[in-house]
Amino acid sequence: MLWWQNLLFSLIEGLTEYLPVSSTGHLMMTNYLLGIDPKETDTYIIGIQLGAILSVLVLYPKKFFNFSDLTFYYKLLVAFIPAAVLGLLFDDYLEKMLQEPAIVGFMLIAVGIVLLFIDTWLPGGEKTVDELDYKSAFIIGFAQCFAMIPGVSRSASAIIGGLFCKLKKTEATEFSFFLAVPTLCAAAGYKLLKNYDSLDTSQLKDIAIGNLISFVVAVFAIKFFINIVKKYSFRVFGIYRIIIGAVFLTILFL
């Protein structure tokens, strides 16, 4: 991978991982537009998510490392279980979907339409993460699983699940950040271990640099996203998804 390609992929990962726009989808579209074989970058794309994960730990240390209340971690574990089970069961099928860029375009548009109306359909409630019960945590975790389809967005799925369970918008958004830690750590760790023997020194170096860049960029992206959620609706992300998905499908099928 050329240095500028690594920079581009890492910037995209950091910017989009926590926004409801699908980081994997954007990376797959970039792959296609650059003419890169997706089989060459599937491990890299998952691997550079680790850097983005660390940004949550840096921005929310008091909330994430509050060992005086272990129920928070139990809720994360319950929410993580659906993705862990389904991810292992359908790993081979999910890898095949990463080779199909058309899925991304259609899913960007489909979820974009949902986000246009989500504030009306699911306005959320007044619950905080502390008030979340285990059943609701599981529902959010199950909702997150829809993001296994490229282009759906893990954060969008988890946020929608949180709103369905009557969390406040900001609380649903932040819980989606926290849930990313075990989910993405497991996904990236499993992928790297599975393919470690096939990775050379250059590829490992690209992943390391990519993680550093995605970490720095994700810190700013999270702050930006939280401010948007507090002041505005998710509609702006829905509009963006529909436009970018339509443009990509046009390029794909022309």
XYZ file of C-alpha atoms in Angstrom:
254
model
C 0.000 0.000 0.000
C 1.300 3.434 -0.935
C 1.754 5.976 1.864
C -0.974 8.282 0.571
C -3.412 5.376 0.328
C -2.736 4.496 3.959
C -3.252 8.135 4.924
C -6.519 8.339 2.987
C -7.938 5.109 4.415
C -6.934 6.096 7.956
C -8.499 9.548 7.680
C -11.730 8.032 6.396
C -11.789 5.438 9.194
C -11.222 8.048 11.895
C -13.815 10.431 10.469
C -16.566 7.890 9.871
C -16.232 5.172 12.545
C -18.501 6.898 15.064
C -20.704 8.820 12.644
C -23.873 7.023 11.445
C -22.544 6.809 7.887
C -20.714 3.418 7.856
C -16.935 3.511 8.023
C -16.659 0.070 6.402
C -18.905 1.225 3.595
C -16.766 4.297 2.955
C -13.582 2.239 2.987
C -15.089 -0.262 0.540
C -16.130 2.574 -1.786
C -12.605 3.990 -1.572
C -11.232 0.559 -2.426
C -13.386 0.401 -5.533
C -12.634 3.948 -6.679
C -8.889 3.362 -6.297
C -9.102 0.070 -8.167
C -7.739 -1.955 -5.252
C -8.701 -5.619 -4.898
C -10.822 -5.765 -1.701
C -9.203 -9.079 -0.764
C -5.922 -7.204 -0.350
C -7.311 -4.765 2.208
C -10.030 -6.633 4.135
C -7.731 -7.355 7.108
C -6.267 -3.840 6.978
C -9.741 -2.232 7.007
C -10.735 -4.128 10.153
C -7.291 -3.718 11.742
C -7.179 0.083 11.685
C -10.393 0.239 13.723
C -8.332 -0.314 16.871
C -7.012 3.242 16.751
C -10.504 4.685 16.528
C -11.507 2.538 19.513
C -8.815 4.067 21.721
C -10.253 7.531 21.127
C -13.318 6.577 23.195
C -11.121 5.545 26.122
C -9.291 8.871 25.979
C -12.422 11.023 25.678
C -14.524 9.165 28.264
C -12.049 7.855 30.872
C -14.277 8.595 33.888
C -17.299 6.882 32.368
C -15.455 3.921 30.903
C -13.105 3.245 33.802
C -15.568 3.642 36.651
C -14.855 0.360 38.432
C -17.030 1.359 41.381
C -20.085 0.328 39.337
C -19.548 -2.969 37.535
C -23.112 -3.056 36.191
C -21.954 -0.773 33.365
C -19.542 -3.483 32.188
C -22.174 -6.194 32.582
C -24.491 -4.203 30.324
C -21.729 -3.824 27.743
C -21.093 -7.562 27.897
C -24.784 -8.363 27.377
C -24.945 -5.899 24.461
C -21.772 -7.392 22.961
C -22.975 -11.019 22.988
C -25.239 -10.879 19.877
C -22.441 -9.502 17.676
C -19.924 -11.995 19.078
C -22.177 -14.987 18.399
C -23.433 -13.931 14.968
C -19.990 -12.716 13.923
C -18.456 -16.136 14.590
C -21.352 -18.057 13.027
C -21.429 -16.041 9.801
C -17.772 -15.023 9.498
C -17.246 -16.557 6.053
C -20.462 -15.079 4.677
C -19.623 -11.661 6.100
C -16.205 -11.759 4.433
C -17.895 -12.426 1.081
C -20.125 -9.371 1.559
C -16.982 -7.243 1.957
C -16.224 -8.081 -1.680
C -19.571 -6.711 -2.939
C -19.449 -2.898 -3.248
C -23.006 -2.623 -4.612
C -24.364 -3.656 -1.201
C -22.803 -0.535 0.279
C -24.591 1.846 -2.069
C -28.001 0.311 -1.481
C -27.556 0.156 2.304
C -26.322 3.748 2.490
C -29.537 4.885 0.823
C -31.837 2.555 2.783
C -30.516 3.536 6.225
C -30.275 7.149 5.055
C -34.035 7.146 4.487
C -34.534 5.757 7.995
C -32.381 8.537 9.466
C -34.496 11.160 7.699
C -37.453 10.173 9.864
C -35.831 8.610 12.933
C -36.375 11.701 15.091
C -40.118 11.380 14.448
C -40.367 7.594 14.610
C -38.070 7.165 17.610
C -37.671 10.453 19.489
C -36.034 8.599 22.374
C -36.884 9.116 26.008
C -35.358 10.288 29.254
C -33.374 7.214 30.245
C -29.652 7.381 30.919
C -27.178 4.541 30.461
C -27.237 4.025 34.245
C -30.987 3.342 34.020
C -30.632 0.888 31.154
C -31.737 -2.663 32.019
C -30.170 -5.848 30.669
C -33.034 -6.577 28.287
C -32.598 -3.170 26.688
C -28.822 -3.663 26.517
C -29.392 -6.920 24.636
C -31.828 -5.220 22.239
C -29.241 -2.528 21.463
C -26.606 -5.212 20.918
C -28.917 -7.119 18.597
C -29.681 -3.929 16.664
C -25.949 -3.375 16.260
C -25.712 -6.694 14.402
C -27.443 -5.230 11.367
C -24.200 -3.311 10.807
C -22.575 -6.580 9.737
C -24.097 -5.715 6.379
C -21.625 -3.284 4.758
C -23.056 0.210 4.457
C -25.500 -0.033 7.362
C -23.281 1.570 10.073
C -22.584 0.117 13.490
C -23.126 3.419 15.279
C -26.415 4.089 13.457
C -27.738 0.620 14.337
C -26.747 0.919 17.996
C -28.152 4.455 18.279
C -31.469 3.381 16.750
C -31.544 0.497 19.223
C -30.886 2.922 22.065
C -33.651 5.277 20.958
C -36.030 2.317 20.712
C -35.172 1.543 24.344
C -36.036 5.130 25.326
C -32.516 6.427 25.938
C -31.882 10.138 25.505
C -30.313 10.948 22.128
C -26.954 11.836 23.641
C -27.045 8.779 25.921
C -27.888 6.461 23.008
C -25.046 8.009 21.031
C -22.518 7.661 23.840
C -23.572 4.073 24.577
C -22.923 3.284 20.911
C -19.398 4.654 21.447
C -18.852 2.480 24.527
C -20.246 -0.616 22.814
C -17.767 -0.078 19.993
C -14.885 -0.901 22.349
C -15.599 -4.617 22.953
C -17.202 -5.078 19.529
C -14.419 -3.585 17.438
C -11.643 -4.935 19.661
C -13.028 -8.436 19.195
C -13.519 -7.997 15.443
C -10.085 -6.486 14.853
C -8.320 -8.913 17.195
C -9.994 -11.946 15.608
C -9.227 -10.740 12.079
C -5.578 -9.973 12.840
C -4.992 -13.271 14.621
C -6.734 -15.210 11.877
C -4.622 -13.654 9.121
C -1.429 -12.848 11.042
C 0.669 -15.475 9.235
C -0.231 -13.979 5.863
C 0.724 -10.416 6.858
C 4.234 -9.227 6.045
C 6.216 -6.524 7.861
C 5.088 -3.818 5.444
C 1.413 -4.631 5.982
C 1.793 -4.658 9.761
C 3.521 -1.279 9.536
C 0.638 0.097 7.448
C -1.863 -1.118 10.051
C 0.153 0.434 12.895
C 0.403 3.816 11.143
C -3.250 3.595 10.143
C -4.265 3.060 13.758
C -2.315 6.097 14.908
C -3.922 8.359 12.319
C -7.443 6.996 12.838
C -7.064 7.511 16.592
C -6.223 11.220 16.268
C -8.936 11.885 13.697
C -11.598 9.938 15.640
C -11.061 12.124 18.722
C -12.194 15.174 16.762
C -14.929 13.272 14.910
C -16.563 12.148 18.179
C -16.586 15.692 19.564
C -18.101 16.944 16.316
C -20.779 14.242 16.305
C -21.855 14.859 19.903
C -22.256 18.575 19.188
C -24.375 17.800 16.120
C -26.605 15.435 18.097
C -27.127 18.017 20.851
C -28.047 20.829 18.465
C -29.583 19.143 15.444
C -31.245 15.929 14.252
C -29.899 12.847 12.470
C -31.519 14.102 9.261
C -28.307 15.691 8.010
C -26.596 12.298 8.072
C -29.555 10.729 6.295
C -29.303 13.273 3.490
C -25.566 12.717 3.211
C -25.992 8.922 3.054
C -28.626 9.101 0.322
C -26.516 11.451 -1.817
C -23.239 9.539 -1.436
C -24.986 6.184 -1.936
C -26.741 7.363 -5.101
C -23.522 8.835 -6.520
C -21.601 5.621 -5.803
C -24.242 3.389 -7.406
C -24.267 5.650 -10.454
C -20.493 5.293 -10.793
C -20.725 1.555 -10.143
C -23.305 0.788 -12.803
C -22.378 3.306 -15.491
